[in-house]
Amino acid sequence: MRLSPSFNRSLWVFHFNSGSCNGCDIEIVCALTPRYDPERFGIKLVGSPRHADVLLVTGPVVHDMADRLRRVYAQMPNPKVVMCIGTCGQSGGVFFDSYNLDGPVGDVIPVDIYVPGCAPRPEAIIDGVVKAIALLERLEEKK
Amino acid sequence: MSNKPVYTIPIGPIHPALKEPILFTFDIQGEVINAVDFAPGKVHRGVEWMGMRRNPVQIVHLCDRICGICGVSHTLAFARAVEQIAEIEVPERAHYVRSIIAEFERIQSHLLWAGVAAHELGFDTLFHLAWRVREEAMDVIEYLTGNRINYGIVQVGGVRRDFTEDQFPRIRKALETYEGLVNKLVTLFLEDTTIKLRCMNTGVLTEKDALELCTVGPTARASGLKMDVRADAPYAAYGDIDVKAILPDVYADCIKGDVYDRIVVRLFEVVDSVRIIRDLMDQMPAWPVLWETRYAKILSTCKKAEGEAIGRVEAPRGECFHYVRMNGSEAPQQWKVKASTYSNQMSWLKILQGEQIADIPIIVASIDPCMSCTDRVTVIRDGSPDVMTKDTLHRLSVEKTRRLQA
Ligand code: SF4
């Protein structure tokens, strides 16, 4: 895989919790800490969606958060990639029959990459981010 | 001061300073917080409602996913309640396995919190350090249960996996690592000038307030309340060993109930957990670890069970309380979860008042809030959340009790 062009500008991710159990959120933070250390490649968590290239969504999208998720997605600049982390964002997972779900994530915003697992391991999340880089490169070329 | 205008600042639900969705509204005068209000319910998934449509064997996995950080506490509390109703005798060794995992969970949760607290203070080096040493506990948890998060080890009637003798050296190695790290962590967290300046005398919760607001866990202990479910009402294997509530005076000479004291309590609880795990490992009885290996038997026993019970567990954040009522059908008739943050969150109103804007993140984080544990009730009608008054809630609860009794 050709890593250079996107890495030149570094990949910044924004994390959105749409009602998760915290399991995936913690694994995301774990994936950013020294054991795995993707910051050496420029992958960094940022505080605003306006700075981000990749949106990491965790959780099954509860009713209260659906509109906020749409707004956060709209605030991100193009080209952007959405990653859905965790089984409950893909299908509802254990929460599949809840009355308060507007999700899964794919029903609310378009998702490019799914990382399954409940919770996925940090390695799996990093693997997903690598796929996101490839996708961003393709999007960039199309422009 | 008083002629400065008052501004209302909303923070959340998605905000870099908050790890989980919750909406705060601050009335700010100058730099000082006048009043605080907050609206939880942003991660409400209807866990109890779903639970009342599933059988206990399925619910334990749902319990794991109430909260990804303290999964085992919820599952343990639920399993304890069901075991009491169905009169299931849990084998001795299972109690020990449960307690050891629960203590490892406390270690990882407190280190996680210590990292988050350092991050909220803007001390990112310490955040990365705390999370790096936390990986050791995660490794052991994974080694023992097979998963880093949502271990799925507790089952109604015991635990699903046993520890074998050849696993003990790995556990001991992890304990030694932590024993070697204690002094370093204490120096880094408690003797650091910046941390002292930022945390001492900030977010003070007096002993009286802590009692009146019904706080639990490290938040209550940091204010000087001697309470710990492990010592007050021993469950699992805690009755066999010596557990004492850790108060801030193990390190400082006086108890102030500020953010600094909350760091002290959590750090020394990690130290204590290491000792508890050692004690537990020394006394572990022989197997079995499961009362019954066939699910069909567990299910049919639960199905016949009638009655109500509570399960209390000291989760890393404080007391976790499950109420279950079964009426001889597959699913529980009633299941109520009270997580520790539910009791602790009201203290925000007190401890944030009169503080500076810049201290909001650390004070909010200081009670170690966990919204996914807490958000059990949300009222949504025509798409707009209703505010419930105390009277309505009281009326509803009386009506529900009547309904249950009928
Ligand atoms: S996928 Fe599992 S671990 Fe991740 S947020 Fe959902 S329930 Fe929690």
Coordinates of C-alpha atoms and ligand atoms in Angstrom, one line a residue:
Chain A
M1 CA 0.0 0.0 0.0
R2 CA 1.2 3.5 -0.8
L3 CA 1.1 5.4 2.4
S4 CA 2.7 8.7 1.6
P5 CA 0.2 11.4 0.3
S6 CA -2.4 11.1 3.1
F7 CA 0.3 10.6 5.7
N8 CA 1.8 13.9 4.7
R9 CA -1.1 15.7 6.3
S10 CA -1.5 13.1 9.0
L11 CA -4.8 11.3 9.8
W12 CA -6.9 13.0 12.4
V13 CA -9.8 11.1 13.9
F14 CA -12.8 12.3 15.8
H15 CA -14.6 10.0 18.2
F16 CA -18.3 10.0 18.6
N17 CA -20.1 8.1 21.3
S18 CA -23.7 7.4 20.2
G19 CA -24.8 5.5 23.2
S20 CA -22.2 2.8 23.5
C21 CA -21.3 0.8 26.6
N22 CA -17.9 2.5 26.8
G23 CA -16.2 -0.8 25.9
C24 CA -15.4 0.3 22.3
D25 CA -14.5 3.9 23.4
I26 CA -11.9 2.6 25.8
E27 CA -10.4 0.3 23.2
I28 CA -10.2 3.3 20.9
V29 CA -8.3 5.3 23.5
C30 CA -6.2 2.2 24.3
A31 CA -5.3 2.0 20.6
L32 CA -3.9 5.6 20.8
T33 CA -1.7 5.0 23.9
P34 CA 1.9 3.9 24.0
R35 CA 1.4 0.1 23.7
Y36 CA 0.1 0.6 20.1
D37 CA 1.2 4.1 19.6
P38 CA -0.3 5.0 16.2
E39 CA 0.6 8.7 16.9
R40 CA 4.0 7.9 15.3
F41 CA 2.2 7.7 12.0
G42 CA 0.3 10.9 12.7
I43 CA -2.9 9.3 13.8
K44 CA -4.4 11.6 16.4
L45 CA -7.6 12.1 18.3
V46 CA -8.9 15.6 17.8
G47 CA -11.5 17.6 19.7
S48 CA -13.6 18.9 16.9
P49 CA -15.2 17.2 13.9
R50 CA -14.1 20.2 11.8
H51 CA -10.5 19.1 12.1
A52 CA -11.1 15.5 11.4
D53 CA -10.5 13.2 8.4
V54 CA -12.1 10.1 10.0
L55 CA -15.1 9.8 12.2
L56 CA -15.1 6.9 14.6
V57 CA -18.6 6.0 15.7
T58 CA -19.3 3.7 18.6
G59 CA -22.6 2.6 20.0
P60 CA -26.0 1.7 18.5
V61 CA -27.2 5.3 18.0
V62 CA -29.8 6.0 20.6
H63 CA -32.7 8.3 19.8
D64 CA -31.2 11.4 21.5
M65 CA -27.9 11.1 19.7
A66 CA -29.1 10.5 16.1
D67 CA -29.6 14.1 15.2
R68 CA -26.3 15.0 16.8
L69 CA -24.5 12.3 14.8
R70 CA -25.9 13.7 11.6
R71 CA -24.8 17.2 12.5
V72 CA -21.3 16.1 13.5
Y73 CA -21.1 14.2 10.2
A74 CA -22.1 17.3 8.2
Q75 CA -19.5 19.4 10.0
M76 CA -16.6 17.3 8.8
P77 CA -14.7 18.5 5.7
N78 CA -14.4 16.4 2.6
P79 CA -12.9 13.9 1.8
K80 CA -14.1 12.1 4.9
V81 CA -14.4 8.5 6.0
V82 CA -16.7 7.1 8.6
M83 CA -15.7 4.1 10.6
C84 CA -18.2 2.2 12.7
I85 CA -16.5 0.5 15.7
G86 CA -18.2 -2.4 17.4
T87 CA -20.9 -4.9 16.7
C88 CA -23.6 -2.8 18.3
G89 CA -23.1 -0.1 15.7
Q90 CA -23.5 -2.6 12.9
S91 CA -26.6 -4.5 13.9
G92 CA -27.6 -3.3 17.3
G93 CA -25.7 -6.2 18.9
V94 CA -27.1 -7.1 22.3
F95 CA -29.3 -4.0 22.1
F96 CA -31.0 -5.1 18.9
D97 CA -34.5 -5.0 20.2
S98 CA -34.3 -1.8 22.3
Y99 CA -37.1 0.8 21.9
N100 CA -34.7 3.7 21.9
L101 CA -32.5 2.9 18.9
D102 CA -32.5 5.0 15.8
G103 CA -29.5 3.1 14.5
P104 CA -27.6 1.0 13.6
V105 CA -25.1 3.6 12.5
G106 CA -25.5 2.7 8.8
D107 CA -29.2 3.8 8.9
V108 CA -28.2 7.3 10.1
I109 CA -25.1 8.2 8.2
P110 CA -23.2 6.4 5.4
V111 CA -20.5 4.1 6.8
D112 CA -17.3 3.2 4.9
I113 CA -15.6 0.8 7.2
Y114 CA -17.0 -1.6 9.8
V115 CA -14.8 -3.0 12.6
P116 CA -16.7 -5.9 14.2
G117 CA -16.2 -7.2 17.6
C118 CA -17.7 -6.5 21.0
A119 CA -15.4 -4.9 21.8
P120 CA -12.9 -5.1 18.9
R121 CA -9.2 -5.3 19.9
P122 CA -7.1 -2.2 19.4
E123 CA -5.2 -4.0 16.7
A124 CA -8.5 -4.5 14.8
I125 CA -9.2 -0.8 15.2
I126 CA -5.8 0.2 13.9
D127 CA -6.3 -2.2 11.0
G128 CA -9.6 -0.4 10.2
V129 CA -7.8 2.9 10.2
V130 CA -5.2 1.6 7.8
K131 CA -8.1 0.7 5.5
A132 CA -9.5 4.2 6.0
I133 CA -6.2 5.6 4.8
A134 CA -6.4 3.6 1.6
L135 CA -9.9 4.8 1.0
L136 CA -9.0 8.4 1.7
E137 CA -6.2 8.1 -0.9
R138 CA -8.7 6.9 -3.5
L139 CA -11.1 9.7 -2.7
E140 CA -8.3 12.2 -2.9
E141 CA -7.2 10.8 -6.3
K142 CA -10.8 11.1 -7.7
K143 CA -10.9 14.8 -6.8
Chain B
M1 CA -18.0 40.9 40.9
S2 CA -21.7 41.0 41.3
N3 CA -22.4 43.5 38.5
K4 CA -20.8 41.2 35.9
P5 CA -23.5 39.7 33.6
V6 CA -24.4 36.0 34.0
Y7 CA -23.8 33.9 30.9
T8 CA -25.3 30.5 30.3
I9 CA -22.9 28.1 28.7
P10 CA -24.0 24.7 27.5
I11 CA -21.4 22.0 27.4
G12 CA -22.1 18.7 25.7
P13 CA -23.4 16.2 24.8
I14 CA -20.5 15.9 22.5
H15 CA -17.5 17.8 23.8
P16 CA -13.8 17.1 24.0
A17 CA -13.8 17.5 27.8
L18 CA -16.5 14.9 28.3
K19 CA -15.8 11.3 27.6
E20 CA -19.4 10.4 27.4
P21 CA -22.6 12.2 26.2
I22 CA -24.2 14.3 28.8
L23 CA -25.5 17.9 28.6
F24 CA -24.3 20.4 31.2
T25 CA -25.6 23.9 31.5
F26 CA -23.5 26.3 33.4
D27 CA -24.4 29.8 34.7
I28 CA -21.1 31.6 34.5
Q29 CA -20.3 35.0 36.0
G30 CA -16.9 36.1 34.9
E31 CA -14.8 33.0 35.4
V32 CA -16.8 31.6 38.2
I33 CA -19.6 29.0 38.1
N34 CA -22.8 30.2 39.7
A35 CA -25.0 27.3 39.1
V36 CA -25.0 24.0 37.3
D37 CA -27.6 21.8 35.8
F38 CA -27.2 18.7 33.8
A39 CA -29.3 16.4 31.6
P40 CA -28.3 12.8 31.4
G41 CA -30.1 10.2 29.4
K42 CA -28.1 10.6 26.2
V43 CA -26.9 7.0 26.2
H44 CA -30.1 5.4 27.3
R45 CA -30.5 2.0 25.6
G46 CA -33.4 0.6 27.6
V47 CA -31.3 -2.2 29.1
E48 CA -33.8 -3.0 31.8
W49 CA -36.7 -3.2 29.3
M50 CA -34.7 -5.6 27.1
G51 CA -33.8 -7.6 30.2
M52 CA -37.4 -8.1 31.1
R53 CA -37.8 -9.9 27.8
R54 CA -34.9 -12.3 28.1
N55 CA -33.9 -15.1 30.3
P56 CA -31.3 -14.8 33.1
V57 CA -28.6 -16.7 31.1
Q58 CA -29.0 -14.2 28.3
I59 CA -29.2 -11.3 30.7
V60 CA -25.7 -11.9 32.1
H61 CA -24.3 -11.0 28.7
L62 CA -26.5 -7.9 28.5
C63 CA -25.3 -7.0 32.0
D64 CA -21.7 -7.1 30.8
R65 CA -22.6 -4.5 28.2
I66 CA -24.3 -2.1 30.6
C67 CA -20.8 -0.7 31.1
G68 CA -17.7 -1.7 29.3
I69 CA -15.4 -0.6 32.2
C70 CA -17.1 -2.3 35.1
G71 CA -18.9 -5.1 33.3
V72 CA -18.1 -7.7 35.9
S73 CA -19.7 -5.7 38.8
H74 CA -23.0 -5.5 37.1
T75 CA -23.0 -9.1 36.1
L76 CA -22.0 -10.1 39.5
A77 CA -24.7 -8.1 41.2
F78 CA -27.3 -9.5 38.8
A79 CA -26.1 -13.1 39.2
R80 CA -26.1 -12.7 43.0
A81 CA -29.7 -11.5 43.0
V82 CA -30.9 -14.3 40.7
E83 CA -28.9 -16.9 42.7
Q84 CA -30.7 -15.8 45.9
I85 CA -34.1 -16.0 44.3
A86 CA -33.5 -19.4 42.8
E87 CA -31.6 -20.7 45.8
I88 CA -28.6 -21.7 43.8
E89 CA -25.5 -22.6 45.8
V90 CA -22.5 -21.1 44.1
P91 CA -19.3 -23.2 44.5
E92 CA -16.6 -21.8 46.8
R93 CA -14.0 -21.6 44.1
A94 CA -16.3 -19.6 41.8
H95 CA -16.5 -16.9 44.5
Y96 CA -12.8 -16.6 44.5
V97 CA -12.6 -16.4 40.7
R98 CA -15.3 -13.7 40.7
S99 CA -13.5 -11.7 43.4
I100 CA -10.1 -11.9 41.6
I101 CA -11.5 -10.7 38.3
A102 CA -13.4 -8.0 40.2
E103 CA -10.2 -6.8 41.8
F104 CA -8.4 -6.7 38.4
E105 CA -11.2 -4.8 37.1
R106 CA -10.8 -2.3 39.9
I107 CA -7.1 -1.9 39.1
Q108 CA -7.7 -1.3 35.4
S109 CA -10.6 1.0 36.1
H110 CA -8.7 3.2 38.6
L111 CA -5.7 3.4 36.4
L112 CA -7.9 4.3 33.5
W113 CA -9.5 7.0 35.7
A114 CA -6.0 8.3 36.8
G115 CA -5.1 8.7 33.2
V116 CA -8.3 10.5 32.3
A117 CA -7.8 12.8 35.3
A118 CA -4.2 13.6 34.2
H119 CA -5.5 14.3 30.7
E120 CA -8.2 16.6 32.0
L121 CA -5.5 18.5 33.9
G122 CA -3.6 18.9 30.6
F123 CA -0.9 16.5 31.8
D124 CA -0.8 14.2 28.8
T125 CA 2.5 12.5 29.6
L126 CA 1.0 11.1 32.8
F127 CA -2.1 10.1 30.9
H128 CA 0.0 8.0 28.5
L129 CA 2.0 6.5 31.4
A130 CA -1.1 5.5 33.4
W131 CA -2.7 3.8 30.3
R132 CA 0.6 2.0 29.6
V133 CA 0.8 0.5 33.0
R134 CA -3.0 -0.3 32.8
E135 CA -2.2 -2.6 29.9
E136 CA -0.7 -5.1 32.3
A137 CA -4.0 -5.6 34.0
M138 CA -5.8 -5.8 30.7
D139 CA -3.3 -8.5 29.6
V140 CA -4.0 -10.6 32.7
I141 CA -7.8 -10.1 32.3
E142 CA -7.5 -11.3 28.7
Y143 CA -5.3 -14.2 29.7
L144 CA -7.8 -15.3 32.4
T145 CA -11.1 -14.6 30.7
G146 CA -10.3 -14.5 27.0
N147 CA -11.4 -11.0 26.4
R148 CA -10.2 -7.5 27.2
I149 CA -13.6 -6.0 27.6
N150 CA -16.9 -7.6 28.4
Y151 CA -15.3 -10.7 29.9
G152 CA -18.4 -12.8 30.0
I153 CA -17.0 -14.8 32.8
V154 CA -19.7 -14.6 35.4
Q155 CA -22.7 -17.0 34.9
V156 CA -25.7 -17.6 37.0
G157 CA -24.5 -20.3 39.4
G158 CA -20.7 -19.7 39.1
V159 CA -18.2 -18.7 36.5
R160 CA -17.6 -20.0 33.0
R161 CA -13.9 -20.5 33.2
D162 CA -11.6 -21.8 35.9
F163 CA -8.1 -20.6 36.6
T164 CA -5.4 -23.3 36.5
E165 CA -2.3 -23.5 38.6
D166 CA -0.1 -22.8 35.6
Q167 CA -1.8 -19.4 35.2
F168 CA -0.8 -18.3 38.6
P169 CA 2.8 -17.3 37.8
R170 CA 1.5 -14.8 35.2
I171 CA -0.9 -13.3 37.7
R172 CA 1.8 -13.0 40.3
K173 CA 4.1 -11.4 37.7
A174 CA 1.4 -8.7 37.1
L175 CA 1.0 -8.1 40.8
E176 CA 4.8 -7.7 41.2
T177 CA 4.8 -5.2 38.4
Y178 CA 2.2 -3.1 40.2
E179 CA 3.9 -3.4 43.5
G180 CA 7.1 -2.1 41.9
L181 CA 5.2 0.7 40.3
V182 CA 3.4 2.0 43.4
N183 CA 6.0 4.4 44.5
K184 CA 6.5 5.8 41.1
L185 CA 2.8 6.4 40.6
V186 CA 2.4 7.9 44.1
T187 CA 5.3 10.3 43.4
L188 CA 4.0 11.2 40.0
F189 CA 0.5 11.8 41.0
L190 CA 0.6 13.0 44.6
E191 CA 3.9 14.9 44.8
D192 CA 3.6 16.8 41.6
T193 CA 3.4 20.5 42.1
T194 CA 1.0 21.1 39.2
I195 CA -1.4 18.4 40.3
K196 CA -1.3 19.7 43.9
L197 CA -2.0 23.3 42.8
R198 CA -4.8 22.2 40.6
C199 CA -6.4 19.6 42.7
M200 CA -6.0 20.6 46.3
N201 CA -9.1 22.5 47.6
T202 CA -10.9 22.2 44.3
G203 CA -14.3 20.6 44.1
V204 CA -14.6 20.1 47.8
L205 CA -17.4 17.8 49.0
T206 CA -17.7 17.9 52.8
E207 CA -18.5 14.8 54.8
K208 CA -22.0 16.1 55.6
D209 CA -22.8 16.8 52.0
A210 CA -21.4 13.5 50.9
L211 CA -23.7 11.8 53.3
E212 CA -26.7 13.9 52.5
L213 CA -26.3 13.4 48.7
C214 CA -26.0 9.7 49.2
T215 CA -22.6 9.4 47.4
V216 CA -20.9 6.0 47.3
G217 CA -17.6 4.5 46.5
P218 CA -14.3 6.4 46.2
T219 CA -16.3 9.7 46.0
A220 CA -17.8 9.1 49.5
R221 CA -14.6 7.7 50.9
A222 CA -12.6 10.7 49.8
S223 CA -14.9 12.8 51.9
G224 CA -14.3 10.7 54.9
L225 CA -17.3 8.3 54.9
K226 CA -16.2 4.9 55.9
M227 CA -18.2 2.7 53.5
D228 CA -17.3 -0.1 51.2
V229 CA -19.7 -2.9 50.3
R230 CA -16.8 -5.4 50.4
A231 CA -16.4 -4.7 54.1
D232 CA -19.9 -3.7 55.1
A233 CA -21.8 -6.5 53.5
P234 CA -19.3 -9.0 52.2
Y235 CA -20.2 -10.9 49.0
A236 CA -18.3 -13.4 46.9
A237 CA -15.0 -14.3 48.7
Y238 CA -14.6 -11.0 50.5
G239 CA -15.9 -12.5 53.7
D240 CA -12.8 -14.7 54.0
I241 CA -10.3 -11.9 53.8
D242 CA -9.6 -8.6 55.4
V243 CA -11.0 -5.6 53.5
K244 CA -11.0 -2.2 54.9
A245 CA -12.4 1.0 53.4
I246 CA -9.5 3.2 52.2
L247 CA -9.8 6.8 53.4
P248 CA -7.5 9.7 52.2
D249 CA -5.8 9.7 55.6
V250 CA -3.7 6.7 54.5
Y251 CA -1.6 9.4 52.8
A252 CA -2.5 12.9 53.9
D253 CA -3.0 13.8 57.5
C254 CA -6.4 15.4 57.1
I255 CA -9.5 14.6 55.0
K256 CA -10.6 17.5 52.9
G257 CA -12.9 15.8 50.3
D258 CA -11.2 17.6 47.4
V259 CA -10.2 16.3 44.0
Y260 CA -6.7 15.5 45.4
D261 CA -8.2 13.2 48.1
R262 CA -10.1 11.4 45.4
I263 CA -6.9 10.7 43.6
V264 CA -5.3 9.5 46.9
V265 CA -8.2 7.1 47.5
R266 CA -8.2 5.6 44.0
L267 CA -4.4 5.1 43.9
F268 CA -4.3 3.4 47.3
E269 CA -7.2 1.2 46.3
V270 CA -5.1 -0.1 43.5
V271 CA -2.4 -1.0 46.1
D272 CA -5.0 -2.6 48.3
S273 CA -6.5 -4.6 45.4
V274 CA -3.1 -6.1 44.7
R275 CA -2.9 -7.3 48.2
I276 CA -6.4 -8.7 48.1
I277 CA -5.7 -10.6 44.9
R278 CA -2.6 -12.1 46.6
D279 CA -4.7 -13.1 49.7
L280 CA -7.4 -14.6 47.5
M281 CA -4.9 -16.6 45.4
D282 CA -3.3 -18.1 48.6
Q283 CA -6.6 -19.4 49.9
M284 CA -8.3 -20.6 46.7
P285 CA -10.3 -23.8 47.3
A286 CA -10.6 -26.6 44.8
W287 CA -13.0 -26.7 41.9
P288 CA -15.8 -26.9 40.6
V289 CA -16.6 -23.4 39.5
L290 CA -20.1 -23.9 38.2
W291 CA -23.1 -25.1 40.1
E292 CA -24.5 -26.7 36.9
T293 CA -22.9 -27.0 33.5
R294 CA -26.0 -27.6 31.5
Y295 CA -27.8 -24.4 30.5
A296 CA -31.1 -26.2 30.3
K297 CA -30.9 -27.0 34.0
I298 CA -29.9 -23.5 35.0
L299 CA -32.8 -22.1 32.8
S300 CA -35.4 -24.5 34.2
T301 CA -34.3 -23.6 37.8
C302 CA -34.6 -19.9 37.1
K303 CA -37.9 -20.4 35.4
K304 CA -39.3 -22.1 38.5
A305 CA -38.0 -19.4 40.8
E306 CA -40.3 -17.0 42.5
G307 CA -39.5 -14.1 44.7
E308 CA -37.3 -11.0 44.8
A309 CA -33.8 -10.2 45.8
I310 CA -31.1 -7.6 45.6
G311 CA -27.5 -7.9 44.6
R312 CA -25.0 -5.4 46.0
V313 CA -21.4 -5.2 44.7
E314 CA -18.7 -2.6 45.2
A315 CA -17.9 -1.6 41.7
P316 CA -14.8 0.5 41.0
R317 CA -17.0 3.6 41.2
G318 CA -19.0 2.6 44.2
E319 CA -22.0 0.5 45.1
C320 CA -23.7 -1.2 42.2
F321 CA -27.2 -2.4 43.1
H322 CA -29.5 -4.7 41.2
Y323 CA -33.0 -5.5 42.2
V324 CA -34.6 -8.6 40.5
R325 CA -38.1 -10.0 40.9
M326 CA -39.0 -13.3 39.3
N327 CA -42.5 -14.7 39.1
G328 CA -42.0 -18.2 37.7
S329 CA -41.7 -17.2 34.1
E330 CA -38.7 -17.2 31.9
A331 CA -37.9 -13.5 32.0
P332 CA -37.7 -11.5 35.3
Q333 CA -40.8 -9.6 36.1
Q334 CA -38.8 -6.6 37.3
W335 CA -35.2 -5.7 37.0
K336 CA -33.8 -2.5 38.4
V337 CA -30.2 -1.3 38.0
K338 CA -28.8 1.4 40.2
A339 CA -25.2 2.2 39.2
S340 CA -22.8 4.1 41.3
T341 CA -22.7 7.2 39.2
Y342 CA -26.5 7.5 39.7
S343 CA -25.8 8.1 43.4
N344 CA -22.7 10.3 42.8
Q345 CA -23.8 12.6 40.0
M346 CA -25.9 14.9 42.3
S347 CA -22.7 15.9 44.0
W348 CA -21.7 17.7 40.8
L349 CA -24.2 20.5 41.7
K350 CA -22.4 21.1 45.0
I351 CA -18.8 20.6 44.0
L352 CA -18.9 22.7 40.8
Q353 CA -20.5 25.7 42.5
G354 CA -18.1 28.6 42.9
E355 CA -15.3 26.9 40.9
Q356 CA -13.5 28.2 37.8
I357 CA -14.4 27.3 34.3
A358 CA -11.0 25.8 33.7
D359 CA -11.6 23.4 36.5
I360 CA -14.8 22.0 35.1
P361 CA -13.2 19.0 33.3
I362 CA -11.2 17.7 36.3
I363 CA -14.0 18.3 38.8
V364 CA -16.6 16.5 36.5
A365 CA -14.1 13.7 36.0
S366 CA -13.2 13.5 39.7
I367 CA -16.3 11.5 40.7
D368 CA -15.4 9.1 37.8
P369 CA -18.8 9.4 36.1
C370 CA -20.0 6.6 33.9
M371 CA -23.1 7.6 32.0
S372 CA -23.7 4.3 30.3
C373 CA -24.0 2.7 33.7
T374 CA -26.4 5.4 34.8
D375 CA -28.8 6.2 32.0
R376 CA -31.7 3.9 32.9
V377 CA -34.7 6.2 32.5
T378 CA -35.6 8.6 29.8
V379 CA -39.1 9.8 29.0
I380 CA -39.7 10.5 25.4
R381 CA -43.1 11.6 24.2
D382 CA -43.7 12.9 20.7
G383 CA -40.0 13.0 20.3
S384 CA -39.5 15.6 23.1
P385 CA -38.1 14.6 26.5
D386 CA -40.4 15.5 29.4
V387 CA -39.2 16.8 32.6
M388 CA -40.6 14.8 35.5
T389 CA -41.3 16.5 38.8
K390 CA -40.8 14.8 42.1
D391 CA -44.5 14.5 42.6
T392 CA -45.1 12.7 39.3
L393 CA -42.3 10.3 40.0
H394 CA -43.6 9.6 43.4
R395 CA -47.1 9.0 42.0
L396 CA -45.8 6.7 39.3
S397 CA -43.7 4.7 41.7
V398 CA -46.7 4.2 44.0
E399 CA -48.8 3.1 41.1
K400 CA -46.2 0.7 39.9
T401 CA -45.8 -0.9 43.4
R402 CA -49.6 -1.4 43.5
R403 CA -49.5 -3.0 40.1
L404 CA -46.7 -5.3 41.2
Q405 CA -48.5 -6.3 44.4
A406 CA -51.8 -6.9 42.6
Ligands
SF4_1 S1 -19.9 -3.2 20.4 FE1 -20.0 -4.1 22.4 S2 -18.3 -3.2 23.5 FE2 -18.6 -2.0 21.8 S3 -20.0 -0.3 22.5 FE3 -21.3 -2.0 21.6 S4 -21.8 -3.3 23.3 FE4 -20.1 -2.0 24.0

